[in-house]
Amino acid sequence: MLLKTVGEFGLDAVDLVTGRIIGVEALIRWNHPRLGIVTPDHFITLAEHTDLMGPLTEFVVRRAARDLTHWLHIDPEFQVAVNVSAQNLHDLDFPKFVTTTLAQTNLPPRAMEIEITENAVLAHPDRARAVLQTLSEAGV
C-alpha cells in the first residue's frame, strides 16, 4: 500500500506498513538570476512551444538516473518518476533515449516510471501508444 504526498521537492511514495520512502518524483525548477526559483507552470508551456522540451526532458531523465544510481545502493527497490510532455510522448526516439540512459547508468528499467497526462495521449493516440508500448516492453 502506498501513500503519495506532495513535498517541497517532489512526490514521495511511502510504504504505509513500514513507513519507508520507496520513491520520489523528479521535479524541475528554474533558478532564474533575477526572478529566483521559477516553477514549471511558468516555463514548461513555453518550452513545449519551442525546440527546448526535448533537451529539457533529456536533462531531467539523465539527472534522475544519476541520482537513482546512488539511491539504489541504499534501497534496491527504490523508484523515480519522471513527468514527460506530449512532445516526448510523440517522439518515437524517446523510448530509445530512456532505455539507453538506463543502460548507461546500469539501472533496471523498473526503477524509472514515466508519468504522462491524458492530454499527451489524446493529441496523437497512435504515436503515444507506440511510445508507451515500447517503454513498457523495455520494462519501464
XYZ file of N, CA, C and O in Angstrom:
560
model
N 0.848 -1.164 0.000
C 0.000 0.000 0.000
C 0.897 1.230 0.000
O 1.857 1.302 0.744
N 0.571 2.198 -0.841
C 1.388 3.400 -0.968
C 0.589 4.632 -0.592
O -0.598 4.721 -0.846
N 1.261 5.581 0.005
C 0.706 6.897 0.266
C 1.587 7.881 -0.473
O 2.801 7.895 -0.281
N 0.983 8.667 -1.344
C 1.771 9.651 -2.090
C 1.437 11.031 -1.558
O 0.283 11.415 -1.475
N 2.475 11.770 -1.181
C 2.290 13.121 -0.667
C 3.180 14.073 -1.440
O 4.297 13.728 -1.801
N 2.676 15.236 -1.685
C 3.473 16.232 -2.394
C 4.360 16.940 -1.384
O 3.885 17.474 -0.386
N 5.649 16.887 -1.626
C 6.598 17.565 -0.766
C 7.171 18.767 -1.495
O 6.876 18.998 -2.656
N 8.016 19.514 -0.831
C 8.600 20.699 -1.440
C 9.450 20.358 -2.660
O 9.529 21.117 -3.597
N 10.077 19.193 -2.639
C 10.980 18.836 -3.720
C 10.503 17.660 -4.558
O 11.223 17.196 -5.393
N 9.307 17.173 -4.335
C 8.843 16.078 -5.165
C 7.748 15.290 -4.508
O 7.293 15.598 -3.413
N 7.362 14.270 -5.189
C 6.301 13.400 -4.729
C 6.948 12.180 -4.096
O 7.730 11.495 -4.737
N 6.660 11.925 -2.854
C 7.246 10.787 -2.158
C 6.256 9.641 -2.144
O 5.082 9.841 -1.891
N 6.720 8.437 -2.428
C 5.907 7.238 -2.271
C 6.371 6.579 -0.983
O 7.551 6.289 -0.814
N 5.444 6.363 -0.084
C 5.765 5.823 1.230
C 5.033 4.504 1.427
O 3.828 4.413 1.192
N 5.755 3.481 1.843
C 5.144 2.207 2.205
C 4.447 2.409 3.543
O 5.096 2.704 4.551
N 3.117 2.281 3.580
C 2.368 2.554 4.802
C 2.622 1.531 5.894
O 2.435 1.822 7.063
N 3.053 0.355 5.533
C 3.331 -0.671 6.541
C 4.631 -0.374 7.273
O 4.698 -0.417 8.499
N 5.679 -0.029 6.507
C 6.994 0.179 7.122
C 7.330 1.644 7.352
O 8.236 1.960 8.108
N 6.637 2.551 6.671
C 6.951 3.976 6.760
C 8.150 4.375 5.921
O 8.587 5.517 5.939
N 8.664 3.434 5.152
C 9.862 3.652 4.341
C 9.512 4.394 3.055
O 8.533 4.085 2.387
N 10.313 5.403 2.699
C 10.151 6.087 1.419
C 10.690 5.165 0.337
O 11.830 4.711 0.411
N 9.857 4.876 -0.668
C 10.261 3.931 -1.712
C 10.323 4.558 -3.101
O 10.633 3.877 -4.065
N 10.039 5.858 -3.177
C 10.130 6.506 -4.477
C 9.948 8.001 -4.386
O 9.379 8.511 -3.420
N 10.458 8.676 -5.390
C 10.332 10.131 -5.487
C 9.983 10.498 -6.916
O 10.161 9.708 -7.836
N 9.506 11.717 -7.075
C 9.229 12.248 -8.396
C 10.266 13.312 -8.711
O 10.537 14.187 -7.892
N 10.849 13.217 -9.893
C 11.825 14.215 -10.321
C 11.073 15.474 -10.725
O 10.228 15.437 -11.614
N 11.377 16.555 -10.072
C 10.766 17.843 -10.385
C 11.859 18.809 -10.808
O 12.976 18.743 -10.327
N 11.504 19.707 -11.694
C 12.491 20.673 -12.167
C 12.040 22.075 -11.785
O 10.856 22.397 -11.818
N 12.999 22.872 -11.395
C 12.778 24.289 -11.098
C 13.844 25.064 -11.853
O 14.944 24.578 -12.075
N 13.521 26.266 -12.246
C 14.465 27.121 -12.950
C 14.913 28.188 -11.972
O 14.122 28.977 -11.493
N 16.194 28.216 -11.678
C 16.743 29.223 -10.787
C 17.175 30.415 -11.640
O 18.314 30.501 -12.075
N 16.240 31.321 -11.858
C 16.458 32.491 -12.710
C 17.301 33.520 -11.947
O 17.058 33.771 -10.765
N 18.282 34.144 -12.594
C 19.168 35.080 -11.891
C 18.448 36.297 -11.288
O 18.880 36.832 -10.279
N 17.347 36.717 -11.887
C 16.634 37.891 -11.372
C 15.349 37.512 -10.637
O 15.015 38.100 -9.617
N 14.649 36.499 -11.134
C 13.349 36.129 -10.569
C 13.433 35.108 -9.436
O 12.461 34.887 -8.734
N 14.576 34.465 -9.308
C 14.707 33.413 -8.299
C 14.135 32.108 -8.821
O 14.178 31.840 -10.015
N 13.574 31.286 -7.943
C 13.040 29.986 -8.330
C 11.745 30.167 -9.113
O 10.802 30.784 -8.631
N 11.733 29.618 -10.327
C 10.558 29.670 -11.189
C 10.025 28.244 -11.314
O 10.767 27.322 -11.653
N 8.740 28.061 -11.028
C 8.143 26.722 -11.065
C 7.771 26.330 -12.499
O 7.619 27.188 -13.368
N 7.612 25.022 -12.739
C 7.344 24.537 -14.098
C 6.089 25.138 -14.744
O 6.070 25.321 -15.959
N 5.080 25.455 -13.951
C 3.874 26.005 -14.562
C 4.135 27.340 -15.243
O 3.337 27.790 -16.062
N 5.273 27.953 -14.969
C 5.619 29.222 -15.604
C 6.562 29.073 -16.804
O 6.703 30.004 -17.580
N 7.223 27.914 -16.956
C 8.139 27.812 -18.096
C 7.964 26.572 -18.965
O 8.420 26.567 -20.109
N 7.284 25.546 -18.503
C 7.119 24.337 -19.316
C 6.288 24.619 -20.571
O 6.621 24.159 -21.659
N 5.223 25.397 -20.435
C 4.397 25.720 -21.598
C 5.224 26.422 -22.674
O 5.091 26.123 -23.869
N 6.102 27.311 -22.247
C 6.977 27.989 -23.210
C 7.933 26.995 -23.862
O 8.154 27.037 -25.072
N 8.489 26.105 -23.068
C 9.422 25.108 -23.601
C 8.715 24.186 -24.598
O 9.306 23.780 -25.601
N 7.443 23.857 -24.329
C 6.695 22.980 -25.228
C 6.425 23.633 -26.581
O 6.185 22.940 -27.556
N 6.476 24.945 -26.652
C 6.230 25.644 -27.911
C 7.527 25.977 -28.637
O 7.532 26.761 -29.582
N 8.619 25.411 -28.178
C 9.920 25.621 -28.810
C 10.591 24.261 -28.987
O 10.005 23.223 -28.689
N 11.823 24.275 -29.410
C 12.590 23.031 -29.527
C 13.292 22.675 -28.232
O 14.165 21.809 -28.217
N 12.931 23.311 -27.125
C 13.624 23.085 -25.857
C 13.047 21.944 -25.018
O 13.697 21.487 -24.087
N 11.838 21.478 -25.324
C 11.219 20.461 -24.484
C 12.006 19.155 -24.497
O 12.194 18.541 -23.460
N 12.474 18.754 -25.664
C 13.264 17.518 -25.755
C 14.524 17.584 -24.907
O 14.735 16.715 -24.046
N 15.372 18.600 -25.103
C 16.585 18.700 -24.279
C 16.286 18.858 -22.787
O 17.010 18.324 -21.950
N 15.219 19.547 -22.451
C 14.852 19.714 -21.046
C 14.482 18.371 -20.429
O 14.951 18.020 -19.335
N 13.667 17.588 -21.128
C 13.288 16.267 -20.620
C 14.506 15.350 -20.543
O 14.655 14.594 -19.576
N 15.370 15.429 -21.535
C 16.581 14.605 -21.506
C 17.439 14.951 -20.292
O 17.992 14.063 -19.635
N 17.548 16.227 -19.977
C 18.287 16.649 -18.789
C 17.676 16.033 -17.528
O 18.392 15.501 -16.671
N 16.345 16.088 -17.421
C 15.673 15.554 -16.227
C 15.854 14.037 -16.136
O 16.151 13.506 -15.059
N 15.710 13.333 -17.248
C 15.874 11.869 -17.238
C 17.298 11.497 -16.843
O 17.517 10.609 -16.004
N 18.276 12.188 -17.418
C 19.682 11.894 -17.072
C 19.967 12.177 -15.597
O 20.629 11.392 -14.917
N 19.481 13.301 -15.101
C 19.705 13.666 -13.704
C 19.002 12.678 -12.770
O 19.567 12.244 -11.763
N 17.772 12.300 -13.118
C 17.036 11.333 -12.307
C 17.775 9.991 -12.286
O 17.899 9.361 -11.229
N 18.286 9.575 -13.427
C 19.022 8.309 -13.497
C 20.302 8.385 -12.668
O 20.630 7.451 -11.924
N 21.003 9.489 -12.771
C 22.245 9.653 -11.998
C 21.970 9.598 -10.502
O 22.651 8.895 -9.755
N 20.949 10.333 -10.063
C 20.611 10.330 -8.641
C 20.113 8.958 -8.200
O 20.418 8.500 -7.096
N 19.361 8.299 -9.058
C 18.812 6.989 -8.719
C 19.907 5.952 -8.497
O 19.758 5.059 -7.661
N 21.021 6.079 -9.213
C 22.109 5.116 -9.006
C 22.603 5.156 -7.560
O 22.954 4.122 -6.995
N 22.585 6.333 -6.945
C 23.008 6.450 -5.546
C 21.950 5.893 -4.602
O 22.261 5.214 -3.633
N 20.683 6.194 -4.883
C 19.592 5.740 -4.004
C 19.443 4.223 -4.015
O 19.081 3.627 -3.011
N 19.729 3.594 -5.165
C 19.588 2.137 -5.243
C 20.618 1.414 -4.386
O 20.414 0.257 -4.025
N 21.711 2.076 -4.048
C 22.687 1.471 -3.128
C 22.104 1.394 -1.719
O 22.464 0.520 -0.937
N 21.211 2.306 -1.404
C 20.565 2.321 -0.093
C 19.364 1.386 -0.081
O 19.156 0.645 0.875
N 18.559 1.423 -1.154
C 17.363 0.586 -1.250
C 17.220 0.114 -2.690
O 16.865 0.890 -3.569
N 17.478 -1.166 -2.951
C 17.448 -1.680 -4.315
C 16.067 -1.659 -4.969
O 15.949 -1.853 -6.170
N 15.025 -1.383 -4.207
C 13.666 -1.323 -4.755
C 13.209 0.115 -5.025
O 12.082 0.322 -5.463
N 14.066 1.086 -4.764
C 13.697 2.498 -4.903
C 13.335 2.816 -6.355
O 13.879 2.231 -7.289
N 12.417 3.775 -6.552
C 11.997 4.188 -7.885
C 11.966 5.705 -7.991
O 11.815 6.400 -6.983
N 12.092 6.176 -9.230
C 11.938 7.596 -9.504
C 10.932 7.743 -10.646
O 10.933 6.951 -11.584
N 10.064 8.733 -10.523
C 9.078 9.027 -11.565
C 9.483 10.318 -12.271
O 9.919 11.267 -11.632
N 9.340 10.318 -13.586
C 9.666 11.488 -14.396
C 8.448 11.841 -15.237
O 7.923 10.990 -15.966
N 7.994 13.071 -15.134
C 6.892 13.546 -15.976
C 7.433 13.883 -17.356
O 8.508 14.474 -17.475
N 6.685 13.525 -18.381
C 7.079 13.883 -19.735
C 5.933 14.620 -20.420
O 4.774 14.467 -20.052
N 6.278 15.406 -21.413
C 5.270 16.192 -22.127
C 4.745 15.408 -23.324
O 5.287 14.369 -23.712
N 3.723 15.967 -23.950
C 3.161 15.361 -25.161
C 4.227 15.261 -26.248
O 4.267 14.283 -26.990
N 5.110 16.258 -26.342
C 6.179 16.207 -27.352
C 7.029 14.966 -27.172
O 7.373 14.295 -28.142
N 7.394 14.655 -25.944
C 8.211 13.469 -25.691
C 7.448 12.198 -26.038
O 8.007 11.249 -26.571
N 6.178 12.203 -25.723
C 5.346 11.029 -25.941
C 5.099 10.771 -27.425
O 4.796 9.657 -27.818
N 5.249 11.786 -28.241
C 5.050 11.627 -29.678
C 6.362 11.441 -30.425
O 6.373 11.264 -31.640
N 7.467 11.469 -29.695
C 8.799 11.282 -30.280
C 9.131 9.791 -30.247
O 9.396 9.224 -29.186
N 9.114 9.155 -31.407
C 9.355 7.713 -31.474
C 10.766 7.326 -31.044
O 11.029 6.156 -30.776
N 11.679 8.290 -30.953
C 13.041 8.019 -30.479
C 13.159 8.131 -28.958
O 14.187 7.758 -28.385
N 12.138 8.650 -28.305
C 12.194 8.850 -26.848
C 12.421 7.548 -26.079
O 13.258 7.515 -25.168
N 11.730 6.446 -26.423
C 11.999 5.202 -25.676
C 13.454 4.756 -25.757
O 14.029 4.298 -24.770
N 14.063 4.917 -26.936
C 15.475 4.537 -27.076
C 16.349 5.405 -26.183
O 17.294 4.912 -25.557
N 16.046 6.698 -26.108
C 16.814 7.575 -25.231
C 16.701 7.110 -23.779
O 17.702 7.007 -23.070
N 15.486 6.801 -23.331
C 15.278 6.370 -21.941
C 16.008 5.060 -21.680
O 16.748 4.945 -20.691
N 15.826 4.076 -22.546
C 16.460 2.773 -22.303
C 17.979 2.858 -22.405
O 18.688 2.188 -21.653
N 18.486 3.691 -23.303
C 19.938 3.879 -23.397
C 20.478 4.536 -22.135
O 21.517 4.127 -21.609
N 19.770 5.543 -21.631
C 20.190 6.212 -20.395
C 20.204 5.222 -19.233
O 21.147 5.201 -18.440
N 19.182 4.387 -19.144
C 19.137 3.383 -18.077
C 20.277 2.389 -18.216
O 20.920 2.029 -17.227
N 20.557 1.955 -19.442
C 21.650 1.007 -19.666
C 23.003 1.631 -19.331
O 23.859 0.991 -18.710
N 23.198 2.887 -19.710
C 24.467 3.572 -19.439
C 24.714 3.749 -17.944
O 25.864 3.834 -17.514
N 23.649 3.831 -17.167
C 23.789 4.023 -15.723
C 23.566 2.718 -14.956
O 23.501 2.719 -13.735
N 23.456 1.609 -15.701
C 23.262 0.279 -15.103
C 22.039 0.211 -14.192
O 22.092 -0.410 -13.131
N 20.961 0.860 -14.609
C 19.739 0.861 -13.819
C 18.730 -0.120 -14.398
O 18.588 -0.219 -15.617
N 18.011 -0.815 -13.527
C 16.944 -1.678 -14.033
C 15.785 -0.804 -14.529
O 15.432 0.185 -13.887
N 15.207 -1.130 -15.668
C 14.118 -0.312 -16.203
C 12.965 -0.115 -15.227
O 12.345 0.947 -15.207
N 12.673 -1.079 -14.386
C 11.560 -0.961 -13.440
C 11.797 0.154 -12.416
O 10.877 0.591 -11.753
N 13.026 0.655 -12.324
C 13.333 1.696 -11.345
C 12.894 3.084 -11.805
O 12.862 4.007 -11.001
N 12.545 3.213 -13.100
C 12.095 4.516 -13.593
C 10.654 4.403 -14.070
O 10.309 3.499 -14.821
N 9.862 5.337 -13.622
C 8.465 5.409 -14.030
C 8.286 6.674 -14.866
O 8.751 7.744 -14.474
N 7.621 6.531 -16.001
C 7.333 7.680 -16.856
C 5.884 8.078 -16.600
O 4.981 7.253 -16.739
N 5.680 9.329 -16.232
C 4.333 9.826 -15.960
C 3.892 10.731 -17.096
O 4.671 11.535 -17.602
N 2.624 10.574 -17.465
C 2.069 11.358 -18.571
C 0.711 11.912 -18.159
O 0.089 11.425 -17.211
N 0.260 12.916 -18.904
C -1.096 13.420 -18.711
C -1.976 12.854 -19.823
O -1.481 12.458 -20.879
N -3.255 12.811 -19.562
C -4.193 12.299 -20.560
C -4.116 13.105 -21.849
O -4.230 12.561 -22.946
N -3.922 14.407 -21.741
C -3.847 15.258 -22.931
C -2.697 14.850 -23.846
O -2.781 15.000 -25.054
N -1.624 14.348 -23.264
C -0.480 13.923 -24.059
C -0.851 12.763 -24.971
O -0.348 12.646 -26.088
N -1.736 11.918 -24.519
C -2.146 10.758 -25.312
C -3.153 11.161 -26.387
O -3.112 10.666 -27.511
N -4.037 12.071 -26.068
C -5.139 12.407 -26.966
C -4.711 13.087 -28.256
O -5.352 12.915 -29.289
N -3.639 13.844 -28.247
C -3.229 14.592 -29.428
C -2.865 13.674 -30.594
O -3.266 13.915 -31.729
N -2.089 12.634 -30.339
C -1.681 11.664 -31.361
C -1.712 10.274 -30.736
O -0.670 9.724 -30.369
N -2.898 9.691 -30.611
C -3.020 8.432 -29.869
C -2.184 7.282 -30.423
O -1.644 6.490 -29.649
N -2.041 7.178 -31.738
C -1.268 6.066 -32.307
C 0.214 6.183 -31.966
O 0.856 5.196 -31.602
N 0.763 7.392 -32.085
C 2.178 7.590 -31.743
C 2.392 7.396 -30.250
O 3.366 6.778 -29.817
N 1.488 7.947 -29.441
C 1.599 7.806 -27.989
C 1.558 6.330 -27.610
O 2.342 5.876 -26.770
N 0.661 5.578 -28.227
C 0.565 4.147 -27.935
C 1.869 3.439 -28.282
O 2.369 2.611 -27.521
N 2.456 3.777 -29.427
C 3.712 3.145 -29.847
C 4.839 3.450 -28.869
O 5.606 2.565 -28.486
N 4.940 4.706 -28.442
C 5.994 5.100 -27.491
C 5.782 4.390 -26.159
O 6.702 3.814 -25.579
N 4.549 4.422 -25.655
C 4.265 3.782 -24.366
C 4.459 2.281 -24.414
O 4.974 1.681 -23.468
N 4.078 1.668 -25.513
C 4.258 0.213 -25.652
C 5.744 -0.136 -25.667
O 6.171 -1.091 -25.023
N 6.531 0.642 -26.393
C 7.981 0.387 -26.454
C 8.601 0.521 -25.069
O 9.422 -0.323 -24.662
N 8.227 1.573 -24.329
C 8.749 1.740 -22.969
C 8.314 0.605 -22.067
O 9.110 0.067 -21.284
N 7.062 0.208 -22.165
C 6.533 -0.872 -21.324
C 7.241 -2.192 -21.633
O 7.621 -2.930 -20.717
N 7.449 -2.471 -22.905
C 8.142 -3.707 -23.295
C 9.584 -3.718 -22.810
O 10.157 -4.779 -22.555
N 10.166 -2.519 -22.633
C 11.540 -2.419 -22.127
C 11.584 -2.544 -20.606
O 12.652 -2.582 -20.018
N 10.410 -2.572 -19.966
C 10.367 -2.732 -18.519
C 10.223 -1.437 -17.746
O 10.237 -1.435 -16.519
N 10.109 -0.313 -18.464
C 9.942 0.991 -17.797
C 8.490 1.123 -17.401
O 7.592 0.775 -18.156
